[in-house]
Tab-separated table of C-alpha atoms and ligand atoms in Angstrom:
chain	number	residue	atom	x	y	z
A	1	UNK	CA	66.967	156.749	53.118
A	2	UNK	CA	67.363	159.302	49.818
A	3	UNK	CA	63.342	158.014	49.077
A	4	UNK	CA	60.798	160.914	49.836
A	5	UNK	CA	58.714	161.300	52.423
A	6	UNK	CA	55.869	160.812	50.065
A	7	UNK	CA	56.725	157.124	49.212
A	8	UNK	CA	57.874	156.154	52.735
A	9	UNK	CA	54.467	156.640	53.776
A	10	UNK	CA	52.919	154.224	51.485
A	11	UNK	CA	53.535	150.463	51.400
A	12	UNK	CA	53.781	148.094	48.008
A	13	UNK	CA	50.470	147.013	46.842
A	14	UNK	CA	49.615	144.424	48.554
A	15	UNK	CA	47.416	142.831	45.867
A	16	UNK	CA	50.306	142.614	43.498
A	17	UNK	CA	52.792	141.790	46.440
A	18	UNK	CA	50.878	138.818	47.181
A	19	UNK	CA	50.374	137.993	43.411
A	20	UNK	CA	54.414	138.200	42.862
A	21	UNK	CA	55.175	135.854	45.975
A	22	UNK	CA	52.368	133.199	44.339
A	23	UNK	CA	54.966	133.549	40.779
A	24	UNK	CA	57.760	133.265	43.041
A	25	UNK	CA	56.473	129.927	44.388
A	26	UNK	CA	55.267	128.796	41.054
A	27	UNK	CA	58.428	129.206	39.139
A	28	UNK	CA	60.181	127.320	42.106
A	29	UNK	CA	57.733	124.446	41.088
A	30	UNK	CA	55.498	124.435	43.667
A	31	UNK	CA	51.635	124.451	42.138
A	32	UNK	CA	50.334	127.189	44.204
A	33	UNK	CA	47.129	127.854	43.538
A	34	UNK	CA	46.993	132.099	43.049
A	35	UNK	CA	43.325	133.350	44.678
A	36	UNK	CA	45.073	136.852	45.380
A	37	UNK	CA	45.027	139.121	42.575
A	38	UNK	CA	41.518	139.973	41.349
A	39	UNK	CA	41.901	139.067	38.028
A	40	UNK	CA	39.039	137.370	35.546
A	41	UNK	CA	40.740	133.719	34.367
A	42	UNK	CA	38.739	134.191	31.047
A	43	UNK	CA	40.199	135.601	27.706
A	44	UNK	CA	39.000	138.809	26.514
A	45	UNK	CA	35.901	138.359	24.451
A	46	UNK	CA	37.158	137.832	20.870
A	47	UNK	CA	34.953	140.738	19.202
A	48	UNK	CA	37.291	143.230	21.751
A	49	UNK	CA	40.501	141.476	20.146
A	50	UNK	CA	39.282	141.651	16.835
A	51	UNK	CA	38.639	145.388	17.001
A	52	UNK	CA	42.312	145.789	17.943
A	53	UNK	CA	44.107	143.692	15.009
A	54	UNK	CA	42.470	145.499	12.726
A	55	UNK	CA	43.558	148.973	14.572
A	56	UNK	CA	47.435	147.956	14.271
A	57	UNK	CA	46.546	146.620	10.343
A	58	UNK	CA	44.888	149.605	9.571
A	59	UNK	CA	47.705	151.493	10.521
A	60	UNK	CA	46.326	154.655	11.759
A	61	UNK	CA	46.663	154.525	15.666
A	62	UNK	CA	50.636	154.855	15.967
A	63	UNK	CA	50.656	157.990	16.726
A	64	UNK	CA	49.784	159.468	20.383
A	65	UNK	CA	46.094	159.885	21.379
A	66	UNK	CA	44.433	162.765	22.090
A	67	UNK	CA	45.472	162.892	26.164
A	68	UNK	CA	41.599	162.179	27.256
A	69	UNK	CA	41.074	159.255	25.178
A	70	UNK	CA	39.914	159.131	21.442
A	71	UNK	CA	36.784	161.213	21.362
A	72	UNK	CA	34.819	158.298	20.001
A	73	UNK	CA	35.319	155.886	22.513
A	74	UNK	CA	34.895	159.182	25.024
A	75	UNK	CA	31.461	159.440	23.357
A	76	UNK	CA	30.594	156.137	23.539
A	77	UNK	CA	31.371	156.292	27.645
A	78	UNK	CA	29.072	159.269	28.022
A	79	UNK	CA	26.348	157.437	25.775
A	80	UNK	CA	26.686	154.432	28.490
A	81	UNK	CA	26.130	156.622	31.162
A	82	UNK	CA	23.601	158.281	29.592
A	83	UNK	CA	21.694	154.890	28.482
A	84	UNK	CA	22.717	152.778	31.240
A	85	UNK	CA	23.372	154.706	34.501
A	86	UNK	CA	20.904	157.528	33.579
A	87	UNK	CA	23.999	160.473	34.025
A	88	UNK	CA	24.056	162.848	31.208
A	89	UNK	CA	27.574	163.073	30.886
A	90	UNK	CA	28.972	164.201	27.494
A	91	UNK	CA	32.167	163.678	26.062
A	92	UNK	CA	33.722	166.560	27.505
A	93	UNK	CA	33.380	164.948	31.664
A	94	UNK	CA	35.467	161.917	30.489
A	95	UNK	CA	38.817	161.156	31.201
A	96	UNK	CA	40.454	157.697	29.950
A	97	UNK	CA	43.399	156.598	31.146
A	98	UNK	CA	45.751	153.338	31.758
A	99	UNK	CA	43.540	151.426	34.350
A	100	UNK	CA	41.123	152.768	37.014
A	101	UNK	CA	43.931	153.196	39.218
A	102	UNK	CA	45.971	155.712	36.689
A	103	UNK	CA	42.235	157.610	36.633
A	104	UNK	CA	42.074	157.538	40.761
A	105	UNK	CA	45.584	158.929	41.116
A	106	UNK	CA	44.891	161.457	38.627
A	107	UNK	CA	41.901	162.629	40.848
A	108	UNK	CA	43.541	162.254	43.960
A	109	UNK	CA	46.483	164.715	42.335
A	110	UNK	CA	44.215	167.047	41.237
A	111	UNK	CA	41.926	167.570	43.793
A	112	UNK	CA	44.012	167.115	46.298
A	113	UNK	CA	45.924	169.280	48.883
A	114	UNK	CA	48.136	168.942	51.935
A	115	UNK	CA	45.686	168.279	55.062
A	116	UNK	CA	42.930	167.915	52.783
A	117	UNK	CA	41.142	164.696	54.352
A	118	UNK	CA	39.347	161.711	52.246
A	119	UNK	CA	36.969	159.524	53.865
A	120	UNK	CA	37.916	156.086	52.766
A	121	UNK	CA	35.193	153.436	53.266
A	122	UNK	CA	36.144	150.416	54.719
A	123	UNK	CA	37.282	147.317	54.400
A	124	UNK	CA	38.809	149.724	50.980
A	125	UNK	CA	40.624	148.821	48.122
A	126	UNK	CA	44.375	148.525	48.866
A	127	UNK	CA	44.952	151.830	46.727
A	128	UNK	CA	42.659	153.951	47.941
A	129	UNK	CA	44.709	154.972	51.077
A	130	UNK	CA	48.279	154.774	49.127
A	131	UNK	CA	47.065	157.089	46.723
A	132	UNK	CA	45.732	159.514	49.235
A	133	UNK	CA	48.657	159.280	50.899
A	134	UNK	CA	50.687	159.892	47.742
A	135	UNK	CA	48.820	163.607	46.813
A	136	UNK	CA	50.084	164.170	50.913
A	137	UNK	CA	46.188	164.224	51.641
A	138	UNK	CA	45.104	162.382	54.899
A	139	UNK	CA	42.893	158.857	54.786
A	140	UNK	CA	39.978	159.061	57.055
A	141	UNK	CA	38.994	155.351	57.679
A	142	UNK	CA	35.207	154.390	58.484
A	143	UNK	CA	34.767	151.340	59.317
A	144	UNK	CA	31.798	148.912	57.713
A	145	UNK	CA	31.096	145.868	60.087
A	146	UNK	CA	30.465	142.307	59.391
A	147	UNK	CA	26.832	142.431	60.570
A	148	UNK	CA	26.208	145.066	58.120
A	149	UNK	CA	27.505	143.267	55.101
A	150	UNK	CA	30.629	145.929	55.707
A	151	UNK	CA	28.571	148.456	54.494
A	152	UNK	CA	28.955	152.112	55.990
A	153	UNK	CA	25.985	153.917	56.668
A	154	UNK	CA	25.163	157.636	56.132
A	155	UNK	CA	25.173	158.326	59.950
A	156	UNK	CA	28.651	156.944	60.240
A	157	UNK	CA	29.850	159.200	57.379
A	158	UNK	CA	28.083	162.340	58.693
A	159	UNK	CA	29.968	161.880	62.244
A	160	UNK	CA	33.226	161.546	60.275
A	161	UNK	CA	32.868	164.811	57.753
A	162	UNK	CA	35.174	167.711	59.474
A	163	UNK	CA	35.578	170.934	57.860
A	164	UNK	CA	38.860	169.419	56.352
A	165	UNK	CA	37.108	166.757	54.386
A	166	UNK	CA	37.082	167.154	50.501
A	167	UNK	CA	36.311	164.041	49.653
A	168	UNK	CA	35.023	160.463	49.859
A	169	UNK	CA	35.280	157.341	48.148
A	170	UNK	CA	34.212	153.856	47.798
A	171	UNK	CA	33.607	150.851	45.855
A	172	UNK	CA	29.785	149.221	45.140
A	173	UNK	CA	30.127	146.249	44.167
A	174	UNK	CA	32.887	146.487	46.494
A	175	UNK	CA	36.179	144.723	46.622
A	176	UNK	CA	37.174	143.440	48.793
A	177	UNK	CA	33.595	142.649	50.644
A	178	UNK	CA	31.737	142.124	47.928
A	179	UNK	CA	28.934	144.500	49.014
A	180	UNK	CA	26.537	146.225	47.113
A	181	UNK	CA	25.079	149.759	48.238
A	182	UNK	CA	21.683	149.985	47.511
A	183	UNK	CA	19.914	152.886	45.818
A	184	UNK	CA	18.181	153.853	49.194
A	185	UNK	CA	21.706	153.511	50.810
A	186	UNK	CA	22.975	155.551	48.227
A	187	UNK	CA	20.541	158.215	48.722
A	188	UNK	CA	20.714	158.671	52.566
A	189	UNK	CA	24.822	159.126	51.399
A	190	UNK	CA	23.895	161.757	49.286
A	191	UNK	CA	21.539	163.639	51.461
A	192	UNK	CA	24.572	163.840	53.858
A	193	UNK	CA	26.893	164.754	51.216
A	194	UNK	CA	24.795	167.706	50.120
A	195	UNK	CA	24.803	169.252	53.349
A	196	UNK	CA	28.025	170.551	52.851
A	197	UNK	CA	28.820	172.580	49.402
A	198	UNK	CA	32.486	171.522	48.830
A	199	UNK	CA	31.978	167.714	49.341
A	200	UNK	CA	32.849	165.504	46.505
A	201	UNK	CA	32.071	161.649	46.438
A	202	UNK	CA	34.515	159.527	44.138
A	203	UNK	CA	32.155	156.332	43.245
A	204	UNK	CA	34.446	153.629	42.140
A	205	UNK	CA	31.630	151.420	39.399
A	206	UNK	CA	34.919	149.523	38.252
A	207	UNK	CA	32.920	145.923	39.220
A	208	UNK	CA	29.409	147.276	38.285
A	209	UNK	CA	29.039	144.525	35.618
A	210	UNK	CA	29.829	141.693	38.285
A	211	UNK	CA	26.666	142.149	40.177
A	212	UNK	CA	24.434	139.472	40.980
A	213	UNK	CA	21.333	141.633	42.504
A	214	UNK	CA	21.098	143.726	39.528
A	215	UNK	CA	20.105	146.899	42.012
A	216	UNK	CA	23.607	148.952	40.455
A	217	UNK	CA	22.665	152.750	41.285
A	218	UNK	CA	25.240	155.120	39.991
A	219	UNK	CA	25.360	157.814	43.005
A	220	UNK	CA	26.471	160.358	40.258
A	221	UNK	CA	22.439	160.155	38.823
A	222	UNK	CA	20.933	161.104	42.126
A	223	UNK	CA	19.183	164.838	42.584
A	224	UNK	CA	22.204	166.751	43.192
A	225	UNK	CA	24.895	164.682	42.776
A	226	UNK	CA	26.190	164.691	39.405
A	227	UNK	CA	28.191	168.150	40.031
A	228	UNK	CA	29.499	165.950	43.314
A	229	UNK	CA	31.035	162.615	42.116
A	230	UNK	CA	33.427	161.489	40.079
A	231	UNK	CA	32.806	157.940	38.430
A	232	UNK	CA	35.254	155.531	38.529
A	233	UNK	CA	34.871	152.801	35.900
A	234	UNK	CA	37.142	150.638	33.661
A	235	UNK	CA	37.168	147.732	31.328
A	236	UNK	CA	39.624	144.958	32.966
A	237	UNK	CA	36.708	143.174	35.236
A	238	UNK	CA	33.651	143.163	32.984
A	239	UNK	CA	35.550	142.085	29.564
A	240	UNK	CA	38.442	140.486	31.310
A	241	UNK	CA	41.052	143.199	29.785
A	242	UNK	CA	43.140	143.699	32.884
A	243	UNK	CA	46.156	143.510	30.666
A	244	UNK	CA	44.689	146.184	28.571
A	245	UNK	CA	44.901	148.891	31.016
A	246	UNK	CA	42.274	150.943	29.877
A	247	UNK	CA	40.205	152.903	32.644
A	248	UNK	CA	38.282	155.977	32.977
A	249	UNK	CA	36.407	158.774	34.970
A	250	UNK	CA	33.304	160.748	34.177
A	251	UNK	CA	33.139	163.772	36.327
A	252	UNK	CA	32.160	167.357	36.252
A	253	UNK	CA	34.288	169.540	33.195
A	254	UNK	CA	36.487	170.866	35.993
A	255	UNK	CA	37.812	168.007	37.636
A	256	UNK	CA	37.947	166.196	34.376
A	257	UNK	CA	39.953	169.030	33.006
A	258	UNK	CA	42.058	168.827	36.181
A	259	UNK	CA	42.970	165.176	35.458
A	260	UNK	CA	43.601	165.440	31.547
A	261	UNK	CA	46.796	168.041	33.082
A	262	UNK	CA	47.708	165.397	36.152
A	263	UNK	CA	47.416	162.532	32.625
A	264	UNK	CA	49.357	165.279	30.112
A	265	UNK	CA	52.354	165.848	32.200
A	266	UNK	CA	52.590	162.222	32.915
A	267	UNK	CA	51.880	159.416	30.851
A	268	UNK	CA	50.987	161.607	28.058
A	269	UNK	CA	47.853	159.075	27.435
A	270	UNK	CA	46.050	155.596	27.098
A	271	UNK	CA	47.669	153.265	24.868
A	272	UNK	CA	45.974	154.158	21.442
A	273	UNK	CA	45.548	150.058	20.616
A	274	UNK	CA	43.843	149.436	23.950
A	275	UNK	CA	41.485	151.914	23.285
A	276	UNK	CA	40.261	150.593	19.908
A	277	UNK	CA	39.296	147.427	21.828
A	278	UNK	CA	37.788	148.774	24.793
A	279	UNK	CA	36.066	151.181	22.067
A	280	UNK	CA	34.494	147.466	20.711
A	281	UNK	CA	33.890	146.366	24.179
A	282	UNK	CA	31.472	149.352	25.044
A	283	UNK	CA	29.418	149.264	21.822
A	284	UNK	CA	29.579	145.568	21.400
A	285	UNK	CA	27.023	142.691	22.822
A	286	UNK	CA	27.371	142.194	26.541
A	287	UNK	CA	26.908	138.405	26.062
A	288	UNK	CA	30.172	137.472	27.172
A	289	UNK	CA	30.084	139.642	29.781
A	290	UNK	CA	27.054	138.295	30.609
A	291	UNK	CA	28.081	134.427	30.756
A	292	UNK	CA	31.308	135.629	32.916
A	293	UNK	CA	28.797	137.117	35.092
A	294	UNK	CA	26.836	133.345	35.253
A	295	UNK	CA	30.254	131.448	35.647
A	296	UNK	CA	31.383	133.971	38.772
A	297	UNK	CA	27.615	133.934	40.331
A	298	UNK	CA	28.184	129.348	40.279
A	299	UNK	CA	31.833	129.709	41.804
A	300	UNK	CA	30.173	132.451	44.801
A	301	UNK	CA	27.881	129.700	45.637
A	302	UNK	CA	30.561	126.957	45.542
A	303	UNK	CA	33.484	128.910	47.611
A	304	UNK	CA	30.358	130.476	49.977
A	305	UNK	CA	29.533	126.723	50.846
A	306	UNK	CA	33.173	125.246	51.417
A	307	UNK	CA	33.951	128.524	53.324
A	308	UNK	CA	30.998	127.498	55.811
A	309	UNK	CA	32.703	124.021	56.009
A	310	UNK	CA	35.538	125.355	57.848
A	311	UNK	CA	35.362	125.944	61.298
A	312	UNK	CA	35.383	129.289	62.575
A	313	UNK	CA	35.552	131.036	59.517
A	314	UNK	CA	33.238	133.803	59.114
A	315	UNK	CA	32.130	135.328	56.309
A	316	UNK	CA	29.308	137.642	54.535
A	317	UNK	CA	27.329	136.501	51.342
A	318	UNK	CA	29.006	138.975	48.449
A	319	UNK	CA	26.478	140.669	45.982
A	320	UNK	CA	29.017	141.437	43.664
A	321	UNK	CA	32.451	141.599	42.236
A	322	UNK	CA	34.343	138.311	42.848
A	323	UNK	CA	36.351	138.060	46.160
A	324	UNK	CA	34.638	136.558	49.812
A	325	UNK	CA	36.513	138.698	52.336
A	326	UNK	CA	36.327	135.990	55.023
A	327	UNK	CA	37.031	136.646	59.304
A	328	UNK	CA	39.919	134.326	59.878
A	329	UNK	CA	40.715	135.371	63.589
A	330	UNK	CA	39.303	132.721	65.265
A	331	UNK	CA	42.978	131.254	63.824
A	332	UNK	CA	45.090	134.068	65.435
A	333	UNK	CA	47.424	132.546	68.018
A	334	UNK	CA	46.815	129.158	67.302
A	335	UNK	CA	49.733	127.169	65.936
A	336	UNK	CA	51.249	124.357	63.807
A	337	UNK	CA	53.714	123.390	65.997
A	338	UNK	CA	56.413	125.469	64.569
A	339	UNK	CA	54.493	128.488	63.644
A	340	UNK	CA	52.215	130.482	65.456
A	341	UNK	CA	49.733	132.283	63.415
A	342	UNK	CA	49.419	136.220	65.319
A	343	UNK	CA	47.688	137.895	62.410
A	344	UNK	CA	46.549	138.198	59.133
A	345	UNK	CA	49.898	139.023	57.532
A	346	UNK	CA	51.144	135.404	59.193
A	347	UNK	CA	47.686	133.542	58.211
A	348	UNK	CA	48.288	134.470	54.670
A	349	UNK	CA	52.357	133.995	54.828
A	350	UNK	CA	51.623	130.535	55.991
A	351	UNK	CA	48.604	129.601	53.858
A	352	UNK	CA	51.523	130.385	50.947
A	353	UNK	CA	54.585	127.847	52.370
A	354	UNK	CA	52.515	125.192	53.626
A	355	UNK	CA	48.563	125.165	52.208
A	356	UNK	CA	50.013	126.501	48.683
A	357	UNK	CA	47.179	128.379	48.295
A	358	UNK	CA	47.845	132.263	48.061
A	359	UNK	CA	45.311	135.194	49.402
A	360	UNK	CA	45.944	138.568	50.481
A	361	UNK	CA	45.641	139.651	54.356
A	362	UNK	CA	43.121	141.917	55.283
A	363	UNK	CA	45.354	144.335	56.833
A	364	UNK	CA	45.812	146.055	53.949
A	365	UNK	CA	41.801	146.594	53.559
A	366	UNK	CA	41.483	148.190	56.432
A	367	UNK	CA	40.884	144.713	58.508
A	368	UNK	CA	43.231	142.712	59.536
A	369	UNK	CA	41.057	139.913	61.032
A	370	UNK	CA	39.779	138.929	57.706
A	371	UNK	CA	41.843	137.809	54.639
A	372	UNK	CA	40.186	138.206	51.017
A	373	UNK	CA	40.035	135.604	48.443
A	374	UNK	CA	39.474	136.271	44.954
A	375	UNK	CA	37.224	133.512	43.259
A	376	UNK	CA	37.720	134.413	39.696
A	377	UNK	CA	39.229	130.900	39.307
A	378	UNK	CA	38.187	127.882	37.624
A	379	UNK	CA	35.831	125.419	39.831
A	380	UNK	CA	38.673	122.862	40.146
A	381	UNK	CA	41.114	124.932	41.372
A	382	UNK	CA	38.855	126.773	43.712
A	383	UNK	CA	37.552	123.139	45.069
A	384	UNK	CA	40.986	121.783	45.566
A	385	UNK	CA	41.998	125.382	47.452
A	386	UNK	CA	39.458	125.353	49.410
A	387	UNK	CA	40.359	121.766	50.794
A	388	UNK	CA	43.728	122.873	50.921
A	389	UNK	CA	42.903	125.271	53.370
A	390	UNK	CA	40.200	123.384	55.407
A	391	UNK	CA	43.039	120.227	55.830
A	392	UNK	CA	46.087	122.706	57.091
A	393	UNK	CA	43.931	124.972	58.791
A	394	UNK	CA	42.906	121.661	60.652
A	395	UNK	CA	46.507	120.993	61.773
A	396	UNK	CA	46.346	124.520	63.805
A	397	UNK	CA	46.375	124.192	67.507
B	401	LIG	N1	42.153	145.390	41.438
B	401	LIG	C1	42.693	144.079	41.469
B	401	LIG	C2	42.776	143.549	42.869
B	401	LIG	O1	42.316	144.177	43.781
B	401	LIG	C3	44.005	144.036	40.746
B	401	LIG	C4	45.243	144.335	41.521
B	401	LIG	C5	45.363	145.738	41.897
B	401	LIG	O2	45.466	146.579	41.024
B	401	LIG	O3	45.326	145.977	43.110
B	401	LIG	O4	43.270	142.460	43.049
């Protein structure tokens, strides 16, 4: 009752909900296998870790960092961008902070003000509306369909842009669909974006590593579009350092200055070890990265095939990242005998207690007749899950 308004509006993650249920079940002794949290099962590569021992030997990162990150590792981002994405960011446009997430929020406060709309593309990332919702802005859901790989277009976002909108955002590779926009796609975005002065695009990149078509466009590097967007990138899903909890934005000087006081007044900054590996990560070889990215692109074609296997599930081929966001309402109202499945919420609850296999319902995506499962798991567990599910999903009446 004495909570505020602003956190009665949002709901617990659901990703990390589902995620603490799985440990729940696990330390009960059940072997519940966990495809719900988007997490790489790999270690982070050991160049990364060796970068950090020798920070904490040599002694000299104790103290607190500079709130914006160190500026060499700030450098190196803009030099990435600059190489890579072909965006001439400099140091100055780059904010790093504790996980993509931290840097989101820190947008979302920044820019943000009461009745302000953002256009959330969906199926979203859980956190996109939550943190909306937090900076009292309003979440303007578009939906992406099946049929178009759950990819919105530019005519569906021009229909949706009021004078109230300030921003919009989405993920490519996205999670959880697994889409990737392509640079045309991207383009006829932009084109609608630059009709209107004040519009800002926030392009979460965080999965631009874990993309098996290789056509990764970085809006932000588009005619026009650099003063517009706000890249979201991090380092947990390419090097497997989700632990590390080091992400960042590159943006125009203003917004980026914006977020450094949202990141001052509240966590002060990244953790100063972190950054010396993710530092490593960004100047080192990408051939771990690279062999993740082989590993994940065997396991899509594994899970793609046993998904077909089951009957009435429907599901679009992913281009990137590492979850299949499958349609699972061909389920709803069927039942076990003692349960009767009415939703997502209930296909996933029950997946948990009796298939011991643990996803996360699409609901809080933005679609609740698809559930998304996360296949950055090892082949034997995803191959025993995904019989798991096909046997009790059999049982459903
Ligand atoms: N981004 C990951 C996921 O979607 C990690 C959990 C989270 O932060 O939501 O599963």
């Amino acid at each position: 009752m004495l909570l505020s308004n602003r956190i009665n509006a949002i709901e617990e993650s659901a990703t990390l909900a589902m995620a603490a249920k799985a440990r729940e079940f696990k330390n009960k002794g059940i072997d519940v296998i966990s495809l719900s949290l988007g997490e790489p099962d790999f270690k982070t590569p050991q160049h990364i870790c060796d970068a950090a021992k020798r920070a904490i030997d040599e002694g000299k990162y104790f103290s607190y960092p500079p709130v914006p990150g160190y500026q060499d590792l700030r450098e190196a981002i803009a030099a990435k961008y600059q190489k890579e994405n072909n965006v001439p960011y400099k140091a100055e446009n780059i904010v790093v902070s504790n996980g993509a997430k931290q840097s989101i929020a820190n947008v979302m406060m920044a820019l943000l003000n009461p009745e302000d709309e953002v256009i959330i593309f969906s199926p979203f990332w859980v956190s996109y509306d939550a943190l909306v919702r937090l900076a009292e802005a309003r979440p303007v859901l578009v939906k992406g369909t099946l049929e178009n790989d759950f990819k919105v277009t530019a005519a569906q976002v021009e229909k949706a842009i009021t004078p109230k909108t300030k921003a919009i955002i989405f993920s490519s590779p996205c999670n959880p669909t697994g889409s990737v926009f392509s640079k045309k796609e991207l383009e006829d975005i932009s084109t609608v974006v630059l009709k209107h002065p004040n519009l800002l695009v926030i392009a979460d990149e965080i999965y631009e590593h874990i993309n098996f078509v290789g056509d990764q466009t970085s809006i932000a590097s588009l005619p026009g579009m650099f003063d517009r967007t706000i890249t979201v990138n991090g380092f947990a899903k390419g090097f497997a350092m989700t632990g590390w909890r080091v992400g960042y934005i590159a943006a125009p000087k203003w917004i980026a200055d914006g977020s450094n006081k949202v990141q001052g007044q509240i966590t002060s900054a990244n953790c100063s070890i972190s950054q010396r590996g993710a530092l490593a990560a960004i100047t080192g070889d990408l051939s771990p990265t690279k062999k993740m990215v082989e590993e994940y692109r065997k396991r899509r074609e594994l899970v793609y095939n046993l998904l077909k296997e089951i009957p009435g599930v429907k599901a679009n081929y992913p281009h990137g990242a590492f979850y299949f966001f499958p349609d699972v309402s061909f389920y709803f109202g069927k039942s076990d005998g003692a349960t009767t499945i009415k939703d997502g919420d209930d296909f996933c609850l029950w997946m948990l207690e009796k298939g011991h296999v643990s996803l996360v319902p699409g609901g809080a995506f933005g679609e609740d007749k698809c559930v998304r499962l996360s296949y950055a798991a090892s082949e034997k567990d995803l191959l025993e899950a995904l019989r798991r599910m096909r046997e009790i999903l059999a049982t459903l009446k």
